[in-house]
XYZ file of C-alpha atoms in Angstrom:
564
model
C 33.023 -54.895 -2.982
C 34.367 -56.052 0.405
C 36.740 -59.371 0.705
C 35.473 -61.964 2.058
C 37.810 -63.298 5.040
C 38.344 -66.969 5.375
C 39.904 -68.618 8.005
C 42.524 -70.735 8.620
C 42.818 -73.390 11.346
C 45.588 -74.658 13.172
C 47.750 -76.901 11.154
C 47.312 -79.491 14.078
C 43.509 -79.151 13.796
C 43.085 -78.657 10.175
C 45.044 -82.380 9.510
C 42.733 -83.673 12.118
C 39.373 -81.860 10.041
C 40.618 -83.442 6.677
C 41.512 -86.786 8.327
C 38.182 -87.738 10.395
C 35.937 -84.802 9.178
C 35.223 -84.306 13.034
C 33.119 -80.870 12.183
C 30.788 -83.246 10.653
C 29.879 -86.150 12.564
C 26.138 -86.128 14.150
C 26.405 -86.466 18.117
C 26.438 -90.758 18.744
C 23.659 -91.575 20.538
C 25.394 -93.949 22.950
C 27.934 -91.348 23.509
C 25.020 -89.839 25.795
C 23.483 -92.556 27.252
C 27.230 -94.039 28.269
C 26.404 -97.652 26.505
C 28.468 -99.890 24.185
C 27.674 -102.049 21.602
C 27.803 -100.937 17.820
C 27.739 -97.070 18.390
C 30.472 -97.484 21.548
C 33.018 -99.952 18.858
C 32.576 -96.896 16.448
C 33.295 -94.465 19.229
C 36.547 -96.295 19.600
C 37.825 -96.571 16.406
C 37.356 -93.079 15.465
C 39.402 -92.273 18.774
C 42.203 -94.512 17.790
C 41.872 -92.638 13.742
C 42.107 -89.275 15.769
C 45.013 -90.166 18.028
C 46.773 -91.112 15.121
C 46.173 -88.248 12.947
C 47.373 -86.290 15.302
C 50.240 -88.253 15.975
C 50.502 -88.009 12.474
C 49.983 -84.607 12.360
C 52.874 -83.753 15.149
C 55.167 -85.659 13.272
C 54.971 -84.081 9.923
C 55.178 -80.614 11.725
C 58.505 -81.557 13.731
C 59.911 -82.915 10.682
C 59.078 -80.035 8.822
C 60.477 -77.618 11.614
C 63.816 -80.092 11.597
C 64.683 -79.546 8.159
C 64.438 -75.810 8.277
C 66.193 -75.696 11.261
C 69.008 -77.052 9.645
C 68.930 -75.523 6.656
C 71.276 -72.039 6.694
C 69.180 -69.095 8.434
C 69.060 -66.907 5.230
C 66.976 -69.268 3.589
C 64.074 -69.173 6.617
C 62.430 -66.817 5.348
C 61.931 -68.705 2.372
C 59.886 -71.422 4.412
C 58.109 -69.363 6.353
C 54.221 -68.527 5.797
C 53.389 -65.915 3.206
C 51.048 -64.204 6.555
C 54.217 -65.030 8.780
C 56.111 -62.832 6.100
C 53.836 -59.950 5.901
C 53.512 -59.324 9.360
C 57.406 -59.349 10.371
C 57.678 -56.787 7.147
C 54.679 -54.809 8.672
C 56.640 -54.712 12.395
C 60.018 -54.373 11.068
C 58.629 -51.547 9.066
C 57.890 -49.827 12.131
C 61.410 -50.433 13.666
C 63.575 -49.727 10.726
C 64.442 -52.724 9.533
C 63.407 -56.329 7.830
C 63.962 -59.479 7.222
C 64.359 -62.006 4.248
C 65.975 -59.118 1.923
C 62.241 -57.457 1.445
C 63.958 -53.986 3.002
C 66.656 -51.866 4.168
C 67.765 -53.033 7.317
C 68.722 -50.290 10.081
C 72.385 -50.785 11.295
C 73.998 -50.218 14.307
C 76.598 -47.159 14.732
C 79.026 -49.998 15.360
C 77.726 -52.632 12.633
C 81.101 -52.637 11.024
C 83.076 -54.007 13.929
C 80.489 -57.289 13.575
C 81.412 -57.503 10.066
C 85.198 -56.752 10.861
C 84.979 -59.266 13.540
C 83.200 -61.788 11.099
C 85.894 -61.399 8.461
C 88.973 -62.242 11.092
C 86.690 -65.387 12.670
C 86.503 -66.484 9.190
C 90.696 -65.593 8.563
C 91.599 -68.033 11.339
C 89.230 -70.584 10.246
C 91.370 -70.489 6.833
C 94.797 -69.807 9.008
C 93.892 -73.452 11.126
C 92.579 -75.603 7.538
C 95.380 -74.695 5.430
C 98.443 -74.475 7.534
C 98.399 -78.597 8.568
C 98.967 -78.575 3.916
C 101.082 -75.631 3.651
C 104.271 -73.496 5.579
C 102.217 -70.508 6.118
C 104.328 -68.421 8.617
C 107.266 -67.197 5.997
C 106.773 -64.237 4.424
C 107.088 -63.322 0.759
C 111.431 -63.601 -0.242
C 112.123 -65.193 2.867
C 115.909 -66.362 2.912
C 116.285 -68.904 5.893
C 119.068 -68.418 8.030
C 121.805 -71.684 8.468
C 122.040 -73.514 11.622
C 124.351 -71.668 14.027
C 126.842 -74.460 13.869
C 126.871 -74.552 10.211
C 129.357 -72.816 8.287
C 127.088 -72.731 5.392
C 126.592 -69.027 3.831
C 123.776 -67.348 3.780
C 121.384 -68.108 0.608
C 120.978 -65.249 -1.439
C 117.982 -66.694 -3.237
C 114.053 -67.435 -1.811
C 111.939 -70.169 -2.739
C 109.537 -68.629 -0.714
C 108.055 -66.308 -3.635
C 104.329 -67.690 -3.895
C 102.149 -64.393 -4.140
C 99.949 -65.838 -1.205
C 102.713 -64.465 1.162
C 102.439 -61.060 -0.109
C 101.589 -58.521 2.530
C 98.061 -57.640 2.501
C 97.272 -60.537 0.500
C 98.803 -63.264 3.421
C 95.964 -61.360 5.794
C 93.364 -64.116 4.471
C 94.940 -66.865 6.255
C 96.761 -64.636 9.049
C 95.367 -66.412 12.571
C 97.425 -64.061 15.075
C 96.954 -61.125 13.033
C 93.202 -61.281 13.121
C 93.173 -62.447 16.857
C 94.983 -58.849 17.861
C 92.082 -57.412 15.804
C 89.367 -59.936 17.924
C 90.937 -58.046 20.941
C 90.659 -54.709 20.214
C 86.600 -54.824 18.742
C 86.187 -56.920 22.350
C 87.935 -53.238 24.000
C 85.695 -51.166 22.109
C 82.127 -53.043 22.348
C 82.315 -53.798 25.620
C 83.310 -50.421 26.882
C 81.307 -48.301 24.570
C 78.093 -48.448 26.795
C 79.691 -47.622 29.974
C 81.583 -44.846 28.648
C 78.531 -42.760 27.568
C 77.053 -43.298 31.016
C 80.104 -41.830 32.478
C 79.944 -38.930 30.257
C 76.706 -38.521 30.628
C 77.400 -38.231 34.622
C 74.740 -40.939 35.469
C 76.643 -43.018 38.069
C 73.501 -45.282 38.691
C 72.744 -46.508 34.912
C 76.606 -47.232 35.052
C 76.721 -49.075 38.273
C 73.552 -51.606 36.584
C 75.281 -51.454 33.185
C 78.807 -52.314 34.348
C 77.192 -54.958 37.270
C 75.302 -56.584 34.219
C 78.117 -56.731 31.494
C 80.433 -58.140 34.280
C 77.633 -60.874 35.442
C 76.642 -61.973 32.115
C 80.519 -61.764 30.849
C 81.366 -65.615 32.067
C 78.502 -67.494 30.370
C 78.824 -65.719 27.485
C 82.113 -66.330 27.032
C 82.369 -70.158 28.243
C 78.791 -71.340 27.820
C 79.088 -72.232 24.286
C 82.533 -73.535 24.322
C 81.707 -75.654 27.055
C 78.413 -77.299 25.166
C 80.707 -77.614 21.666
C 83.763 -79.358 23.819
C 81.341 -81.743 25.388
C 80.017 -82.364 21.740
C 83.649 -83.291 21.004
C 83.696 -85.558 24.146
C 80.465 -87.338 22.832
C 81.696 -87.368 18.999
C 84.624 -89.555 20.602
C 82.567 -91.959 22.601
C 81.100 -92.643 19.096
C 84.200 -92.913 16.966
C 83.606 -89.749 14.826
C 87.482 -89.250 15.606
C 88.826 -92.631 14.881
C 88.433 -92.165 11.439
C 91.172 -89.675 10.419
C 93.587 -90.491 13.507
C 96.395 -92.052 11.340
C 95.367 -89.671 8.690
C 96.262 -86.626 10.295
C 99.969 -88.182 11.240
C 100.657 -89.031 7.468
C 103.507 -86.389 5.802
C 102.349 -87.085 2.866
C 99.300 -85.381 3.258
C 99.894 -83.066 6.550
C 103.103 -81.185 5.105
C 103.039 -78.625 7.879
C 101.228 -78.750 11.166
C 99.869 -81.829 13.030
C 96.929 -80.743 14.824
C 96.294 -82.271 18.262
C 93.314 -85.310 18.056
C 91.980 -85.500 21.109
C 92.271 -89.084 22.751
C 89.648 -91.253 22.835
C 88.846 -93.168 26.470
C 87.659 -96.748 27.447
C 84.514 -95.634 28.483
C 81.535 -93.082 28.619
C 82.448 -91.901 32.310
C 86.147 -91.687 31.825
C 85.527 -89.421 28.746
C 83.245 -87.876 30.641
C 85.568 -87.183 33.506
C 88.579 -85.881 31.770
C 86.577 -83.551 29.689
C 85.200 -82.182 33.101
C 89.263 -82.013 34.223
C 89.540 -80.245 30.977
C 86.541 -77.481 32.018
C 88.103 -77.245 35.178
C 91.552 -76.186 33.428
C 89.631 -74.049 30.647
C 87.682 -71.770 33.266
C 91.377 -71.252 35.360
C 92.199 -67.857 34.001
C 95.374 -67.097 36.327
C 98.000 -68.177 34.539
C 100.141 -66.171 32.336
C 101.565 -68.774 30.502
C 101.424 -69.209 26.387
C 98.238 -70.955 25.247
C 97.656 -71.917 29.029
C 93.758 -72.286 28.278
C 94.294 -74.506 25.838
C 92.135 -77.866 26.125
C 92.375 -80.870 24.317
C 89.134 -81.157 22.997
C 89.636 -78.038 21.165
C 92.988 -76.425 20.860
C 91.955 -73.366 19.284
C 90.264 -72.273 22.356
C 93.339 -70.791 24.300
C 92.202 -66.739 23.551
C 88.608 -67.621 25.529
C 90.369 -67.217 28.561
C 92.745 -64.578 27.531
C 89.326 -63.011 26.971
C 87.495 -63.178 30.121
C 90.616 -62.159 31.863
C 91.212 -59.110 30.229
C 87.601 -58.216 29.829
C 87.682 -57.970 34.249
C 90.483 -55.725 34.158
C 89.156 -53.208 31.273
C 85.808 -53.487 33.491
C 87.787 -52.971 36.711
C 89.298 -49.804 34.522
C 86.177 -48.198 33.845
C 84.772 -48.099 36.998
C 88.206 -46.700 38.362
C 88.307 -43.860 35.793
C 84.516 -43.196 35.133
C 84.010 -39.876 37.426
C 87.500 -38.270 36.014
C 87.553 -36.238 33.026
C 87.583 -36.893 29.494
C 91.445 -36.010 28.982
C 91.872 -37.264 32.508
C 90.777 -40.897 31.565
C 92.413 -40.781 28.043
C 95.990 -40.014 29.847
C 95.774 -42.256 32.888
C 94.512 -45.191 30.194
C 97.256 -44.153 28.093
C 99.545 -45.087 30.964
C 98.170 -48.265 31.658
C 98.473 -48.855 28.196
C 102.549 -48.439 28.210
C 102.954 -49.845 31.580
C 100.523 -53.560 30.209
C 102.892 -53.194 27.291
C 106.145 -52.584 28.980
C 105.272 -55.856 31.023
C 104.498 -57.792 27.575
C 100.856 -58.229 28.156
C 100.091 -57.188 24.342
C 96.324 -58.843 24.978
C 95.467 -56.347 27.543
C 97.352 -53.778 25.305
C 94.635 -54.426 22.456
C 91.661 -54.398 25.128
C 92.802 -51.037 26.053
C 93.393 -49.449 22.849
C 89.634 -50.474 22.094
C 88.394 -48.352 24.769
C 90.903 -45.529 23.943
C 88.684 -45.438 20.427
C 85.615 -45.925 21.782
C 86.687 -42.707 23.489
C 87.518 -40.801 20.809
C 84.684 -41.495 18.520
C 82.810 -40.793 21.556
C 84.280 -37.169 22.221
C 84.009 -36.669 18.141
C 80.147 -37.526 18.436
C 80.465 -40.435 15.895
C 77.309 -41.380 17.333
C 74.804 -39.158 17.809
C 72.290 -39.896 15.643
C 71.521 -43.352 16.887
C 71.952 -41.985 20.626
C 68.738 -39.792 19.732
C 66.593 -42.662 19.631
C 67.808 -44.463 23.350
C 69.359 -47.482 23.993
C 68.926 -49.818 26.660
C 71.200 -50.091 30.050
C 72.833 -52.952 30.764
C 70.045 -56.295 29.799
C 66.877 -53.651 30.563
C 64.637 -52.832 26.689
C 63.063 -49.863 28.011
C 65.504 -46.844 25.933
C 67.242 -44.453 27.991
C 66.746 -40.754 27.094
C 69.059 -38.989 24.329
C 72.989 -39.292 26.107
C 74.110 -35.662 26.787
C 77.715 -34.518 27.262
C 78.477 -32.695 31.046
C 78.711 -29.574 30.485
C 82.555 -29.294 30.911
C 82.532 -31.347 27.835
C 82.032 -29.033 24.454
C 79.586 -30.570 21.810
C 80.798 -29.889 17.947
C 77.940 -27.520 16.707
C 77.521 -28.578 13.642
C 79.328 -31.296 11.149
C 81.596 -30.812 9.444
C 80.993 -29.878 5.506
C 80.655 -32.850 3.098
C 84.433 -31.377 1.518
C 86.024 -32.072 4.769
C 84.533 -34.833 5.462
C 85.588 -36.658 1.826
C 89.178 -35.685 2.951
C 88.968 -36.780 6.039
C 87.845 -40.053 5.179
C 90.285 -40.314 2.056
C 93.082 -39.613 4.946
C 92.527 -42.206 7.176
C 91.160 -45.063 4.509
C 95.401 -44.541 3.167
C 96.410 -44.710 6.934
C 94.619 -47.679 6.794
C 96.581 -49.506 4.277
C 99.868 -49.145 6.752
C 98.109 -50.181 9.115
C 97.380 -53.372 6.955
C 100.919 -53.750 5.925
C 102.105 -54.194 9.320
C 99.290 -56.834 10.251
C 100.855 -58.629 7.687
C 104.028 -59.007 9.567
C 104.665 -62.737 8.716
C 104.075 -65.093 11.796
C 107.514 -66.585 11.575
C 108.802 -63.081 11.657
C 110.410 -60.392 10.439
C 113.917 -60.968 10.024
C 115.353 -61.787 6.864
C 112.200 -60.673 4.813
C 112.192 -58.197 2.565
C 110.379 -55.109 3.077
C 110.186 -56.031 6.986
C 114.128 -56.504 7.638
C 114.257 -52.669 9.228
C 111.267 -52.783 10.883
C 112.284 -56.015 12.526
C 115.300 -53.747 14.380
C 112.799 -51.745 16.112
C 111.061 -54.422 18.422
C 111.831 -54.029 21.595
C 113.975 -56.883 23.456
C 111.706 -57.093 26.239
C 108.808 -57.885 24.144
C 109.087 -61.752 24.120
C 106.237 -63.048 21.268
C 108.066 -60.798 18.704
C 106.010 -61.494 15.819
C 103.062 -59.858 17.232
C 104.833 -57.229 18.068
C 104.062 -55.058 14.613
C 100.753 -57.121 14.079
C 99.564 -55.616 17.786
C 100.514 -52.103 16.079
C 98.644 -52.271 12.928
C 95.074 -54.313 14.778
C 94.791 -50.695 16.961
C 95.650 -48.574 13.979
C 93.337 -50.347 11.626
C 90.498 -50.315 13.735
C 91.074 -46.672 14.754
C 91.106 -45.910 10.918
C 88.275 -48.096 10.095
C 86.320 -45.717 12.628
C 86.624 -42.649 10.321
C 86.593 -44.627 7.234
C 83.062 -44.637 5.850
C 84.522 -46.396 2.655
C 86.060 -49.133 5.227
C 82.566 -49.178 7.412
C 80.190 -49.701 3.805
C 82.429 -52.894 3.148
C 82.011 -54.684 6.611
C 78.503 -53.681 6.196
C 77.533 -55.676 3.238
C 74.941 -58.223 4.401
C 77.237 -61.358 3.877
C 79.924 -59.623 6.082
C 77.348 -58.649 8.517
C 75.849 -62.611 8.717
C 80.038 -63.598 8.793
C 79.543 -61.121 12.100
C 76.521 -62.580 13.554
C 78.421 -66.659 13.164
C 81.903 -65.091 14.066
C 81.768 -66.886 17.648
C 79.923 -70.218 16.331
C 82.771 -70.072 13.282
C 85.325 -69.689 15.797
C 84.144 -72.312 17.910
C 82.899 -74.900 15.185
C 85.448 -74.966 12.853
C 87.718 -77.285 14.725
C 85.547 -80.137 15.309
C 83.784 -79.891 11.965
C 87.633 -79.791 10.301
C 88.639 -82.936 12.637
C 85.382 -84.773 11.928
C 84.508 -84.189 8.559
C 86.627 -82.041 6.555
C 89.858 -84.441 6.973
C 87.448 -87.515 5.296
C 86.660 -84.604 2.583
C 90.297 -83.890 2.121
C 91.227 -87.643 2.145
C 88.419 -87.912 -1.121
C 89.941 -84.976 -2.754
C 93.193 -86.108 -2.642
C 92.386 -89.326 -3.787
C 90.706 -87.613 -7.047
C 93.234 -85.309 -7.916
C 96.822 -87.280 -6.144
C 99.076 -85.421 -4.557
C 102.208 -85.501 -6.507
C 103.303 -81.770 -7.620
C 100.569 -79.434 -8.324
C 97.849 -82.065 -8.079
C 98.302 -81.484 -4.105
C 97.348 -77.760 -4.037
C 94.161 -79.144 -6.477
C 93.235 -81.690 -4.204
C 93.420 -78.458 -1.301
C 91.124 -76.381 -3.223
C 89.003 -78.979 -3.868
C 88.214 -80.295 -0.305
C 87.941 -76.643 -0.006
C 85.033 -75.984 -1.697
C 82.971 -78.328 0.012
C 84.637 -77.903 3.819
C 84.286 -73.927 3.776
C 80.837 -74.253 3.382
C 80.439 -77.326 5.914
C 81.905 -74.893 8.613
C 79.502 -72.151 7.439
C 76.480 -74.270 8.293
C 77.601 -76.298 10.870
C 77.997 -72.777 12.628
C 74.997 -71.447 11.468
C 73.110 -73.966 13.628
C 75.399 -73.664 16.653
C 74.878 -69.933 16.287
C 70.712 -70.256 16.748
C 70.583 -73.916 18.441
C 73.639 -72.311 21.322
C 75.017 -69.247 21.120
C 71.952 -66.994 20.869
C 70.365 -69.222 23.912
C 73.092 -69.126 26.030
C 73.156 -64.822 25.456
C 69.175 -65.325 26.450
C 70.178 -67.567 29.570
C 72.536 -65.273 30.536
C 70.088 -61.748 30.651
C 66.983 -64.109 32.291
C 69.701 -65.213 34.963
C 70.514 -62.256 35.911
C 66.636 -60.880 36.079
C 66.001 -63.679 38.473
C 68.474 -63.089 40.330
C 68.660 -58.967 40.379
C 66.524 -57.176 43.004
């Protein structure tokens, strides 16, 4: 027997049908003849009932709409309508992939470098809460050198012996460390595209790919930290700051760093005005100095543009070497990568070394299988056809065996722990720690920030490993990883405000539970903890949908109105 099929109004117009029952009312006969009296008073009090149904009606629905919205977005799915839910399985069927868990989603050749970028976003979140409680620089043993004017000896024994400093295990809370590895993943994603149009020998899909990833570069780099700054300016104006300001300068609870609380102004406009002075600063990308980017409203923000700077030049770089050949471009990069290093410009360094292995995993095919199915040039959807090497360019035949394959990636997943070990180099450096003290000798004078200098090593080694690591790409493609990847910009941006505004009242409460005499201050730490981590978590969630996702839109429909 055959269904019957029933259907279901608008929620608008089926709260309006239950409310006034408008499908049933008989046509008024004054309605008609345009009179008043008894039928025209009823006219008007049903038309008052409907407005406010519908009133009614709107409300509910943008209250309803609210509170999803600010739930966490793995829970939408949850809220959604059961027909809502069949037909995104029925289209995502079709493409590959699903949402709300009801599937296998279809990953991107490079859908470990989100998670990998995810995971160090979420590292310098932990790098920027804990060090204000706790010296994290030192690394495991450290013996602290005297004054130079002392004639004190040398100790010969470390307090410094918590196993948090441990290499490997100091990489959770290890802010520079994870920014070198920020800088490489920006190398390789943004040159990945324009290097298969090169090879494929397609100088116009480059010219609109490169043209589009250079227009769209600046909002999507300074969009959303512009909007979250001016959040900051407005949390002032209301006192959200005011709150924790003598807080923060207390050594009995800030044992380390004192992070910079922006000033609050007289008025509205002044605020207003020095947080455009601020902009002004941020967006000035031409000088070289240390944190030069920095703004007051946020003073994480000093690698955005350290970003947008070195993202030109790699851009100018590709278009300069795009008609040479393959081991053409891999030399005359590889000289711009000694002479940027030579000069002590380790940022561009990393930028450079990204392309390098977007190279090489080009030349090794590492992604053939998802350049069969197309992929879009520059902001265009309509796929490309299936990227072919020139012909001066060999093609592997075949794969390699499954044996060689198992060795290969056994190989470089050990290479990979080195590469670890020296991203652990601690941030205070390496001198006078064990394990590091040779390795110290080796940095060059020249190279003035010498703590990076081993962490810049192991961030382009790592990543190159982690490209023929399919043990290393299955972990940064577990779905949590993968939804660190999609907040890693919204975590980066958020976590400073949401730290300032709310997690220093959090700490405040813990501390006040536990005390913070002895041990009791690490407890009050990992309590505050447990409710902050998960305060940034959401509070980026929403800045990831409500302004980074719209600003990438903004970005693509700018340039379409603007493109001939």
């Amino acid at each position: 027997m055959g269904r019957s099929v029933s259907f279901r109004m608008p929620p608008i117009e089926e709260e309006k049908h239950h409310a006034l029952l408008i499908d049933e009312l008989p046509p008024l006969k004054a309605d008609s003849e345009g009179g008043g009296g008894t039928w025209g008073d009823v006219d008007a009090r049903f038309s008052k009932i409907q407005w406010a149904a519908t009133t009614r009606s709107y409300s509910h629905l943008l209250l309803r709409r609210t509170a999803v919205f600010l739930l966490p977005s793995f829970t939408h799915h949850r809220f959604s309508p059961a027909r809502d839910r069949r037909g995104d399985h029925n289209s995502n069927g079709n493409s590959g992939s699903c949402s709300g868990g009801s599937g296998t989603k279809t990953l991107s050749p490079t859908a470990y470098l989100d998670g990998m970028r995810g995971l160090a976003a979420f590292f310098v979140f932990f790098c920027h809460y804990f060090y204000t409680s706790f010296f994290i620089a030192e690394g495991y043993n450290w013996l602290p050198p005297p004054p130079p004017d002392s004639d004190a000896p040398v100790p010969t024994t470390s307090t410094w012996t918590s196993l948090w400093r441990l290499p490997f295990v100091r990489l959770l809370y290890s802010g520079p460390s994870m920014v070198c590895v920020f800088f490489v993943i920006s190398g390789y994603a943004l040159s990945l595209r324009p290097l298969q149009l090169a090879r494929k020998r397609n100088p116009e899909a480059f010219a609109r790919t490169t043209s589009s990833l250079v227009f769209r570069r600046f909002f999507r780099l300074y969009l959303p930290p512009v909007i979250s700054t001016l959040g900051v300016a407005l949390l002032l104006r209301l006192g959200a700051y005011e709150g924790t300001r003598e807080f923060v300068k207390d050594r009995a609870y800030t044992r380390n760093v004192i992070e910079y609380h922006p000033v609050r102004l007289d008025s509205l406009a002044a605020q207003l005005r020095h947080w455009g002075h601020e902009m002004w600063a941020f967006i000035h990308i031409w000088s070289w100095a240390n944190h030069a980017g920095s703004t007051q409203y946020d003073v994480h923000l000093w690698t955005i543009p350290l970003e947008f700077r070195c993202s030109m030049v790699l851009f100018l770089v590709l278009v300069g070497t795009a008609r040479l050949r393959e081991n053409v471009r891999l030399a005359v990069v590889g000289l711009l990568s000694w002479f940027v290093l030579r000069n002590d410009r380790w940022e561009m360094l990393l930028f450079l070394a990204g392309m390098t292995i977007a190279e090489l995993d080009l030349r090794r095919n590492a992604h053939d299988e998802h350049e069969s199915r197309g992929m879009a040039a520059g902001s265009s959807s309509s796929p490309l056809p299936m990227l072919q090497l020139p012909l001066d360019e060999k093609m592997n035949p075949s794969p390699p065996p499954p044996s060689r394959r198992l060795t290969g990636d056994s190989f470089w997943t050990l290479v990979s722990v080195f590469a670890l070990y020296l991203l652990s180099c601690p941030d205070a450096g390496p001198w006078n720690v064990p394990g590091w003290r040779y390795l110290g000798t080796l940095i060059p004078e020249w190279f003035t920030e010498k703590y990076r200098f081993w962490q810049v090593i192991g961030a382009c080694l790592f990543v190159f490993c982690a490209a023929r690591s399919r043990g290393w790409q299955r972990v940064f493609e577990l779905p949590a990883i993968q939804y660190l990847g999609h907040l890693s910009y919204a975590i980066y941006l958020m976590h400073g405000p949401v730290t300032h505004v709310l997690g220093y009242p959090v700490q405040r409460w813990a501390w006040g539970i536990t005390g913070i005499e002895g041990s009791a201050f690490k407890r009050g730490v990992a309590l505050a903890a447990v409710i902050n981590i998960p305060l940034v978590v959401w509070a980026a969630d929403i800045f990831w949908r409500a302004v980074d996702i719209p600003s990438v839109r903004f970005a693509k429909w700018l340039e379409s109105k603007l493109s001939t």
